Coordinates of C-alpha atoms in Angstrom, one line a residue:
X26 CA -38.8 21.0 -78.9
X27 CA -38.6 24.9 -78.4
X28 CA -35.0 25.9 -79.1
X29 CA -34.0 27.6 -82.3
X30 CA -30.9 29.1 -83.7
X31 CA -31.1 32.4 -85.3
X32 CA -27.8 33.3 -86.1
X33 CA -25.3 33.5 -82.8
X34 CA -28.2 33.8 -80.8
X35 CA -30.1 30.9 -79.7
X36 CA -34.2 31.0 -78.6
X37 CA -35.0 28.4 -75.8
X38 CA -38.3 28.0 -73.2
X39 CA -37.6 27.7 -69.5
X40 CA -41.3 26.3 -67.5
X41 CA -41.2 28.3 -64.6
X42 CA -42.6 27.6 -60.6
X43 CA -43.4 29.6 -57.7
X44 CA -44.6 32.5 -59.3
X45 CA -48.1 33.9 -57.8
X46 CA -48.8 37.0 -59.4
X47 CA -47.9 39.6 -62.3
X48 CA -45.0 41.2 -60.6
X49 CA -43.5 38.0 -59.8
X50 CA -43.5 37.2 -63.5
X51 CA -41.8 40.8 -64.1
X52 CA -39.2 40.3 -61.9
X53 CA -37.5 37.7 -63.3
X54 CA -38.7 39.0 -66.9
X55 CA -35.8 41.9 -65.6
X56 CA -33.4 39.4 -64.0
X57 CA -33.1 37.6 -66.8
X58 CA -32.8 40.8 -68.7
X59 CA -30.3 42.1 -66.9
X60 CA -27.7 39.2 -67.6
X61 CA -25.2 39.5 -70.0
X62 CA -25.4 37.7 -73.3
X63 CA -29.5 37.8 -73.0
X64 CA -30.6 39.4 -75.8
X65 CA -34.4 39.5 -75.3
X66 CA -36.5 37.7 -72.0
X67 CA -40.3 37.5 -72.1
X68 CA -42.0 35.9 -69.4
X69 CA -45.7 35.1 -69.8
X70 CA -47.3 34.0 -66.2
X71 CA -50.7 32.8 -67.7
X72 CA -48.7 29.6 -69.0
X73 CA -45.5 29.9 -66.4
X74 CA -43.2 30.2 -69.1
X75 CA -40.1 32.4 -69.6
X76 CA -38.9 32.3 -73.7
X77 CA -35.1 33.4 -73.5
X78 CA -33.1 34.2 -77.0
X79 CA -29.5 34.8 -75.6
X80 CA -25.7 34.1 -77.0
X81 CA -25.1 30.3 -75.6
X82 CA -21.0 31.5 -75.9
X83 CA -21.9 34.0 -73.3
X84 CA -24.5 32.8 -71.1
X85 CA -25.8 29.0 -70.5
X86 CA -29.3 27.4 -70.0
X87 CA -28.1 26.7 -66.6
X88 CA -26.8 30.1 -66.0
X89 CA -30.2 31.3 -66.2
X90 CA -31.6 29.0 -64.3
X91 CA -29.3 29.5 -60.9
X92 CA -30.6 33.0 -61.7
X93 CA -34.0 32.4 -61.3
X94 CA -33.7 30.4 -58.3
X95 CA -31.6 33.1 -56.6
X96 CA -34.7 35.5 -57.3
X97 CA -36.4 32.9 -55.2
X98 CA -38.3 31.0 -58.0
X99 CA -37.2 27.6 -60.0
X100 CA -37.8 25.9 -62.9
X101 CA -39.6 22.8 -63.7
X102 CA -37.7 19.5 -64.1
X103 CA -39.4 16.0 -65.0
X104 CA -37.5 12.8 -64.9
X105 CA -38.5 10.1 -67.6
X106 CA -37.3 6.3 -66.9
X107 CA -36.9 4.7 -70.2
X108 CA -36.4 0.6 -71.1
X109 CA -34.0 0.7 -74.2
X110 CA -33.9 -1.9 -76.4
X111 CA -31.1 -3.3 -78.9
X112 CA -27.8 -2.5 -77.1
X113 CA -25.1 -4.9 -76.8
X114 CA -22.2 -3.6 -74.9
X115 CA -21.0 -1.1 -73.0
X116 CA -20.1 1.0 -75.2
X117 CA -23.8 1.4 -77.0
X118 CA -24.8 2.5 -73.5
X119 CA -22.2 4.9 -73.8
X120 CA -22.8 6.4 -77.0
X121 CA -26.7 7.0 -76.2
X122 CA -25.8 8.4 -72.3
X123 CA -23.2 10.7 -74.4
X124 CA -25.8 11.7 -77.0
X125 CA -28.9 12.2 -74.8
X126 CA -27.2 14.1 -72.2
X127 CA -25.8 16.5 -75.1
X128 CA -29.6 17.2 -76.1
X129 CA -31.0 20.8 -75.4
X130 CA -33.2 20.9 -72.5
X131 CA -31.8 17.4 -71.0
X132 CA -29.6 18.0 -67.9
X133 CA -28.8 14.8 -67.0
X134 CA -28.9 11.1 -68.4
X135 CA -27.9 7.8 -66.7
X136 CA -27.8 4.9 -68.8
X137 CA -27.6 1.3 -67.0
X138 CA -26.4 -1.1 -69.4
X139 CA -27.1 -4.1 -67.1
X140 CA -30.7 -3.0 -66.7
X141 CA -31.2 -1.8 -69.8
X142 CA -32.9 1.3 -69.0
X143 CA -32.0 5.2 -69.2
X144 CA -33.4 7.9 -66.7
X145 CA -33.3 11.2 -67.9
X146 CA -34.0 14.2 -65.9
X147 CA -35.2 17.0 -68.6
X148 CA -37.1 20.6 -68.9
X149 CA -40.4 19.8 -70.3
X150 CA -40.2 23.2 -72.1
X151 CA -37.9 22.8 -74.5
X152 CA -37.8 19.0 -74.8
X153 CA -40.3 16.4 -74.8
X154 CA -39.7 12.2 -74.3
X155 CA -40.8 11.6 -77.8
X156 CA -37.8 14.2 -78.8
X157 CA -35.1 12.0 -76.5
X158 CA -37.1 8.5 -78.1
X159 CA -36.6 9.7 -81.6
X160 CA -32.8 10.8 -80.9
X161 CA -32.4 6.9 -79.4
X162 CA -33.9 5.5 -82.8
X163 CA -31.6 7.9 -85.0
X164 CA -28.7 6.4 -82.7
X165 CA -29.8 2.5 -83.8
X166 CA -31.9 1.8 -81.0
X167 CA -35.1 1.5 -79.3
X168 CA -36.9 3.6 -76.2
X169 CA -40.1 2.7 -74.5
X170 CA -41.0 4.6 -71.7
X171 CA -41.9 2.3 -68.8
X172 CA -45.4 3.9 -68.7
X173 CA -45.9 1.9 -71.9
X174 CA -46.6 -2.1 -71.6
X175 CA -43.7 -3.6 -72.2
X176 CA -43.1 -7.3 -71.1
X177 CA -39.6 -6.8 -69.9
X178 CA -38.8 -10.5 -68.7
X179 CA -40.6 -11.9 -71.8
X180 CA -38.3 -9.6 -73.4
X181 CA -35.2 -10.9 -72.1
X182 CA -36.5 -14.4 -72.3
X183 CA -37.0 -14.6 -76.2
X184 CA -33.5 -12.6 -76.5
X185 CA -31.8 -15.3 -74.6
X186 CA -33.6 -17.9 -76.9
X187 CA -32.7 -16.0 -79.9
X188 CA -28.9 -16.1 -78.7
X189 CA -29.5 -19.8 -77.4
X190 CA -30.3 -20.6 -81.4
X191 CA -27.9 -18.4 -83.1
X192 CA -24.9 -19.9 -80.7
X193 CA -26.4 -23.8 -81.8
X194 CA -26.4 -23.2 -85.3
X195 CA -23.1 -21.1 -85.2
X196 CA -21.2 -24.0 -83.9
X197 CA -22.5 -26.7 -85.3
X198 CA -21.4 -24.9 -89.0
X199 CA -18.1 -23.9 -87.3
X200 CA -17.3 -27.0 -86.5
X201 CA -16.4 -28.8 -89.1
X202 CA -14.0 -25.6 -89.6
X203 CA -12.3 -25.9 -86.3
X204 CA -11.5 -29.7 -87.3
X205 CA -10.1 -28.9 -90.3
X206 CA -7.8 -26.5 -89.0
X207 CA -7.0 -28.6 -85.7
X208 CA -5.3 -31.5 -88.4
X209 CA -2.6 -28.8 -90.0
X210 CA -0.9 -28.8 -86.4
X211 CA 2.2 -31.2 -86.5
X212 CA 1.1 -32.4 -82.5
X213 CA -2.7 -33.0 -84.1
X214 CA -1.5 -34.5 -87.0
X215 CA -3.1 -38.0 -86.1
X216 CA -6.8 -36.7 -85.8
X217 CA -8.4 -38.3 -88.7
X218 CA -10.5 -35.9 -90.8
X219 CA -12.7 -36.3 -93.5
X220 CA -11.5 -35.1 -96.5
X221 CA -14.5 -33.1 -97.5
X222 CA -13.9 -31.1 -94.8
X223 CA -10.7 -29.5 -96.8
X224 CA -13.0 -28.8 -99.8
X225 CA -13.2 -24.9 -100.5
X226 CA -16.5 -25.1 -101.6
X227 CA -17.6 -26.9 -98.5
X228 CA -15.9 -24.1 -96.6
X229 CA -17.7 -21.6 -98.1
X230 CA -20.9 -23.5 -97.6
X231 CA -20.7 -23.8 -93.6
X232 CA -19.1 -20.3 -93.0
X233 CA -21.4 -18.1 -95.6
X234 CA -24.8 -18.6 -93.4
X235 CA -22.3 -17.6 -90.3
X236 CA -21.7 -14.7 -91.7
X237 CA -24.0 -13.4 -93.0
X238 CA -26.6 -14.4 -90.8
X239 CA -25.2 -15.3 -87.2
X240 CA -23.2 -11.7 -88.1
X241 CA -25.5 -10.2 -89.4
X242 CA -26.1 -8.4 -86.0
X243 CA -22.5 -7.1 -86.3
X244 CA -22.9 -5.6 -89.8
X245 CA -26.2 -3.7 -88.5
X246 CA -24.7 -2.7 -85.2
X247 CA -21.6 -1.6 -87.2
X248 CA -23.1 0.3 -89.9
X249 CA -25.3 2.6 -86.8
X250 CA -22.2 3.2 -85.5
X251 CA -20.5 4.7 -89.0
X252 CA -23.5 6.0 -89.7
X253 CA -23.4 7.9 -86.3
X254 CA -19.4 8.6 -87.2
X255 CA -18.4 6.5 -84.1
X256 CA -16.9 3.3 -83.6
X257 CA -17.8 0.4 -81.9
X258 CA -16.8 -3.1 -81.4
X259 CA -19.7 -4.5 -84.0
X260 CA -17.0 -2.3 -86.4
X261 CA -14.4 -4.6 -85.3
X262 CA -15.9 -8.0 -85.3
X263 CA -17.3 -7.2 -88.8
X264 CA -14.4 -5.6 -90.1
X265 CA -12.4 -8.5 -88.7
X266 CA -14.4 -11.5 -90.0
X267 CA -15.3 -10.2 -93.1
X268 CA -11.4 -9.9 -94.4
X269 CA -10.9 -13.2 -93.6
X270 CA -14.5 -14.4 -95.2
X271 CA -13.5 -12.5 -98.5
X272 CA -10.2 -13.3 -98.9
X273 CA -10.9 -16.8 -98.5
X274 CA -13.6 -16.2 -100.8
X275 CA -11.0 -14.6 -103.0
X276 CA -8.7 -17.9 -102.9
X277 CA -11.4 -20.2 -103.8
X278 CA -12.9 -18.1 -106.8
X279 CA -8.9 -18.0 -107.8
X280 CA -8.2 -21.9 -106.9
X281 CA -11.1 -23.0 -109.0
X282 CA -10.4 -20.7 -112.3
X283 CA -6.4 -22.6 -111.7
X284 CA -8.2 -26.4 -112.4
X285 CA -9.7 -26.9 -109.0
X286 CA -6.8 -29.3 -108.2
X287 CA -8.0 -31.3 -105.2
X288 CA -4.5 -32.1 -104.0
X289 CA -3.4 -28.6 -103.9
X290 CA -6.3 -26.8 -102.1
X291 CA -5.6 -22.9 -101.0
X292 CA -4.8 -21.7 -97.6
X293 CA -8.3 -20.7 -96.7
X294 CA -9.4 -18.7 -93.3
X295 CA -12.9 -19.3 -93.4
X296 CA -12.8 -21.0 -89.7
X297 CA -11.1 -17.5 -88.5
X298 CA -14.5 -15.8 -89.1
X299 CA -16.9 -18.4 -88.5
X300 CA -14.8 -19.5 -84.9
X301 CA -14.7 -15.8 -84.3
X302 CA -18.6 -14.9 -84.5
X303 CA -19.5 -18.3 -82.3
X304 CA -17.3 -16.9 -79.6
X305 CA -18.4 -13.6 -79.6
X306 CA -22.4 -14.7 -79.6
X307 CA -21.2 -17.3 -76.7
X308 CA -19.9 -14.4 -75.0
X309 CA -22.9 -11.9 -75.5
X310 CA -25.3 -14.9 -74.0
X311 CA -23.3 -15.2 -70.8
X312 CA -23.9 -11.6 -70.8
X313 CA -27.5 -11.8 -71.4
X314 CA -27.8 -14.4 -68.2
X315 CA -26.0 -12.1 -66.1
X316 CA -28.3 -9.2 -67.0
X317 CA -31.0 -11.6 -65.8
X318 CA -29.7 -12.7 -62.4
X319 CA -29.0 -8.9 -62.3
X320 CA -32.9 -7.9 -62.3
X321 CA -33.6 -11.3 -60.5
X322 CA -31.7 -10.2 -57.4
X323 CA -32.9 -6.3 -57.8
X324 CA -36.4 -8.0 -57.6
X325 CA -35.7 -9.6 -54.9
X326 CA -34.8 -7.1 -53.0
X327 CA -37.7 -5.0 -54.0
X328 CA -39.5 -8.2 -52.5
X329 CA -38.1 -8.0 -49.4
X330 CA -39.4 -4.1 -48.6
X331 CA -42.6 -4.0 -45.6
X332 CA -45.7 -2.5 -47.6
X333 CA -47.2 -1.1 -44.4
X334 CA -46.3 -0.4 -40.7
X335 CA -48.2 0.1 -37.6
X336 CA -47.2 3.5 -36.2
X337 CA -48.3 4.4 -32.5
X338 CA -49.5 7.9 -32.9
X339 CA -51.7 10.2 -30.2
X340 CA -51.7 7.4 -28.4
X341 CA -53.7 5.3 -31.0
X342 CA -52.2 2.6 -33.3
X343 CA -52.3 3.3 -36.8
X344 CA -51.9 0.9 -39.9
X345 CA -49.7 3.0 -42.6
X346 CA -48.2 2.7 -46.3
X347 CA -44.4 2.4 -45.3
X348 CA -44.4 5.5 -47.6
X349 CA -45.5 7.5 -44.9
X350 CA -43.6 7.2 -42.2
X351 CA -41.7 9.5 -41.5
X352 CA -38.2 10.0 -39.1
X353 CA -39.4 10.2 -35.4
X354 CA -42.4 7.9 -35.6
X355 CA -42.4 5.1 -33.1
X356 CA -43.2 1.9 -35.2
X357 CA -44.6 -1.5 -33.1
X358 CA -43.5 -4.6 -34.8
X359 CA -45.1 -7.6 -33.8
X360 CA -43.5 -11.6 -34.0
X361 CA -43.2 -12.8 -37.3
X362 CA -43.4 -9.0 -38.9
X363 CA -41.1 -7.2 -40.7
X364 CA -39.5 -4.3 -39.3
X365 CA -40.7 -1.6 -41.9
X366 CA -38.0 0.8 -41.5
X367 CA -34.4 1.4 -39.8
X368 CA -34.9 2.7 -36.5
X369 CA -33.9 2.1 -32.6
X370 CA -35.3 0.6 -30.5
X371 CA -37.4 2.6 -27.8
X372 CA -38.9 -0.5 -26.2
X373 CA -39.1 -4.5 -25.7
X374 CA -36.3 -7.2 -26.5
X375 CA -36.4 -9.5 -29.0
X376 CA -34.2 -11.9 -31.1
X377 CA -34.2 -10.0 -34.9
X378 CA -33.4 -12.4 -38.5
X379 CA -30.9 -10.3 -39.8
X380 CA -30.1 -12.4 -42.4
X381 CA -31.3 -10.4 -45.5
X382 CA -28.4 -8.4 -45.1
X383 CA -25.2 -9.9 -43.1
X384 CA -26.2 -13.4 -44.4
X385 CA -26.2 -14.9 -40.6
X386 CA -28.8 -17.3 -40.2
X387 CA -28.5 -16.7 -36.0
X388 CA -31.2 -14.0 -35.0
X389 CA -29.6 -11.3 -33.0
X390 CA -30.4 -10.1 -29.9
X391 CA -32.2 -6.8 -29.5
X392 CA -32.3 -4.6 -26.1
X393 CA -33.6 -0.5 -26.5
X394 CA -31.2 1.8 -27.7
X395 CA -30.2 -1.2 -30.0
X396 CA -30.3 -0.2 -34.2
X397 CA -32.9 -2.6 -36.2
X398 CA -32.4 -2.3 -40.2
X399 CA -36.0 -2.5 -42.2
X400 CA -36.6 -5.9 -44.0
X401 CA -35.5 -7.7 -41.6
X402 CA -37.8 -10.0 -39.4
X403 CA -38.5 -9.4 -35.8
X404 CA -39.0 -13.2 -34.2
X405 CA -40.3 -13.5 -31.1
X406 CA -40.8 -10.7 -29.3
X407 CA -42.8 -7.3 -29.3
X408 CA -40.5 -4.6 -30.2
X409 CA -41.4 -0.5 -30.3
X410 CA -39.2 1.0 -32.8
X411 CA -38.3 5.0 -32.9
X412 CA -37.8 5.7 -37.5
X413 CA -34.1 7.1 -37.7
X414 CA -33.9 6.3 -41.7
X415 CA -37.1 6.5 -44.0
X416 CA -37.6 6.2 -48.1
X417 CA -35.0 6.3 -49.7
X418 CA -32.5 6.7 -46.4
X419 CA -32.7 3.3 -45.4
X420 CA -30.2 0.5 -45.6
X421 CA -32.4 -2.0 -48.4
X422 CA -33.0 1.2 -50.3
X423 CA -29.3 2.5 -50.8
X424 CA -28.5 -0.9 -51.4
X425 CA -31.2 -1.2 -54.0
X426 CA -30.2 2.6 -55.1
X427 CA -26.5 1.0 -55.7
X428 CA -27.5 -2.3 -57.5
X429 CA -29.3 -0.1 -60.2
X430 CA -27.0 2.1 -60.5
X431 CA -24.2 -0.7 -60.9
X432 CA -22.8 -0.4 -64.9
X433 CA -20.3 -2.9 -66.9
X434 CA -16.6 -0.8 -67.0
X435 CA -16.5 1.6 -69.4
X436 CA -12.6 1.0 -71.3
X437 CA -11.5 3.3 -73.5
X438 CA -11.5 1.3 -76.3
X439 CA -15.2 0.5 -76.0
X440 CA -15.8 4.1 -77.5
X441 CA -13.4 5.2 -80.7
X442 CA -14.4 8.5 -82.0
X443 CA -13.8 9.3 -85.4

């Protein structure tokens, strides 16, 4: 990463594009030079790369870029897609979009908790992915980029399984609590309970392993968030469950240096934390499941795109990614084929399954001058199709755009800055 601080005055590295000689790399050398606040602009055009040392409370990163694209040049973006690992609500999506996006040399980041990846859109000058994945680790958490193998529904699988566990043995300790407490209502009075189960020691026994390992997630999750001086709802939940852990703990150290009287047990609370952590794991697997239907339904939608179309061009018919077609093309769709794109049609009726996007099982009827939708499946006729929408234009992909882009609510109290 090539930004340093020297003094008031800050150094940074701007890749550069469009530049095809010397003089090109002069002229912004002096644009740049000419704003106020840069101290010193070198350009070198061997390696397209301008190195800018300028007073950030005068003039901004971005400044300087709008400045080079009105001289009729620009400046080199990359966008990174990332699969993070190790966030559990909203609000650790939050923290890392809020983090990232404050790096220098990253101009945008978009984190989707429900997919569980980031895309970042960065200057490759002055920061580098391995920069943004180390930020993410210092943070608590994990970044692969997707270029890497990762197993992402393995992934998912063994978390659920994980979760699956932890929630078993969670309430099958916490059980035994819950019972115990349930009897001390007048209205429950006449549940018949075991007397061990009001044993302080036996408490203890049961809610200890809940703690401290069921939580233990919460402690970790809480101390990155300290650590980090923010607060999160891992602060809460272990803040929570471990004053009323310890000052039941507290009782029964004090009940058993009093005699240990059998008959006159404490008030304990160690079903507050031990109920308390079950719930909140029960909640985080629905959560988990819902990520899952989440991709399963983005994948099937992916599933659903043509991979080729037959395009009718000079007069000769040509078998084409989907990629390349492009708006004006006329597109022949045979029965049983997909209509690759969203178009009108320019000739032939036909009776069109629609269903992949209104949910009506009834094909509709299609006459020219009509509007088909790509994805959807042409039945029994031969139809001639004119491309109005292309890429990322057409109805599947905005929908597909959307469903990614779809987060959990963000509440204010997800995020509590210290």
């Amino acid at each position: 990463m090539s930004a340093d601080t020297t003094m008031e005055h800050k150094k940074t590295s701007l890749q550069l594009t469009g530049m095809t000689c010397a003089a090109c790399a002069n002229r912004i050398e002096k644009g740049l030079n000419k704003m106020e606040g840069v101290q010193e602009a070198n350009v070198n055009f061997a390696l397209e790369k301008a190195s800018v040392t300028f007073d950030p409370k005068v003039v901004t990163v971005a400044q300087m870029e709008e400045r080079i694209e009105k001289l009729g040049y620009g400046t080199a973006k990359e966008t990174a897609d990332l699969q993070l690992i190790g966030m559990y609500c909203a609000a650790c999506a939050t923290k890392i979009e809020k983090v990232v996006s404050r790096m220098p040399g990253v101009d945008k980041a978009n984190i989707n908790f429900a997919m569980e990846t980031a895309r970042v859109e960065y200057n490759p000058a002055e920061v580098s992915i391995a920069d943004i994945q180390q930020r993410v680790e210092k943070l608590g958490y994990q970044a692969v980029s997707k270029r890497e193998t990762l197993d992402q529904e393995g992934h998912r699988k063994e978390v659920i399984t994980k979760q699956k566990r932890k929630l078993l043995i969670s309430a099958v300790l916490s059980l035994p609590l819950l019972w115990a407490m349930v009897t001390h209502f007048s209205f429950t009075s006449w549940i018949w309970m075991p007397e061990l189960f009001m044993n302080p020691w036996f408490q203890l026994a049961l809610a200890t392993p809940v703690q401290f390992y069921i939580g233990k997630q919460f402690y970790v999750g809480a101390y990155k968030a300290l650590r980090n001086k923010s607060a999160n709802m891992d602060v809460l939940i272990a803040l929570g469950t471990s004053a009323a852990y310890f000052y039941s703990l507290y009782l029964t150290i004090d009940w058993a240096m009093a005699g240990a009287s059998a008959h006159h047990g404490p008030d304990m609370y160690y079903e507050t934390s031990a109920v308390l952590i079950t719930l909140v794991i029960l909640g985080k697997l629905f959560e988990s499941l819902a990520k899952g239907r989440t991709s399963e339904a983005i994948k099937t939608l992916m599933g659903l795109q043509a991979k080729t179309a037959l395009v009718i061009r000079d007069g000769q018919e040509q078998s084409i990614p989907v990629e390349q077609v492009v708006v004006g093309d006329l597109v022949l769709v045979k029965p049983g084929e997909k209509v690759p794109v969203d178009g009108k049609v320019n000739e032939g009726t036909s009776a069109v399954d629609e269903s992949m996007l209104t949910g009506e099982s009834i094909p509709v009827s299609k006459n020219p001058g009509d509007t088909v939708i790509g994805a959807t499946v042409n039945k029994n006729g031969r139809l001639i199709v004119e491309a109005t929408k292309v890429g990322r234009e057409t109805a599947l992909a905005r929908s597909l755009k959307w469903l990614k882009k779809r987060k959990a609510p963000k509440r204010r109290s997800s995020v509590l800055p210290m």
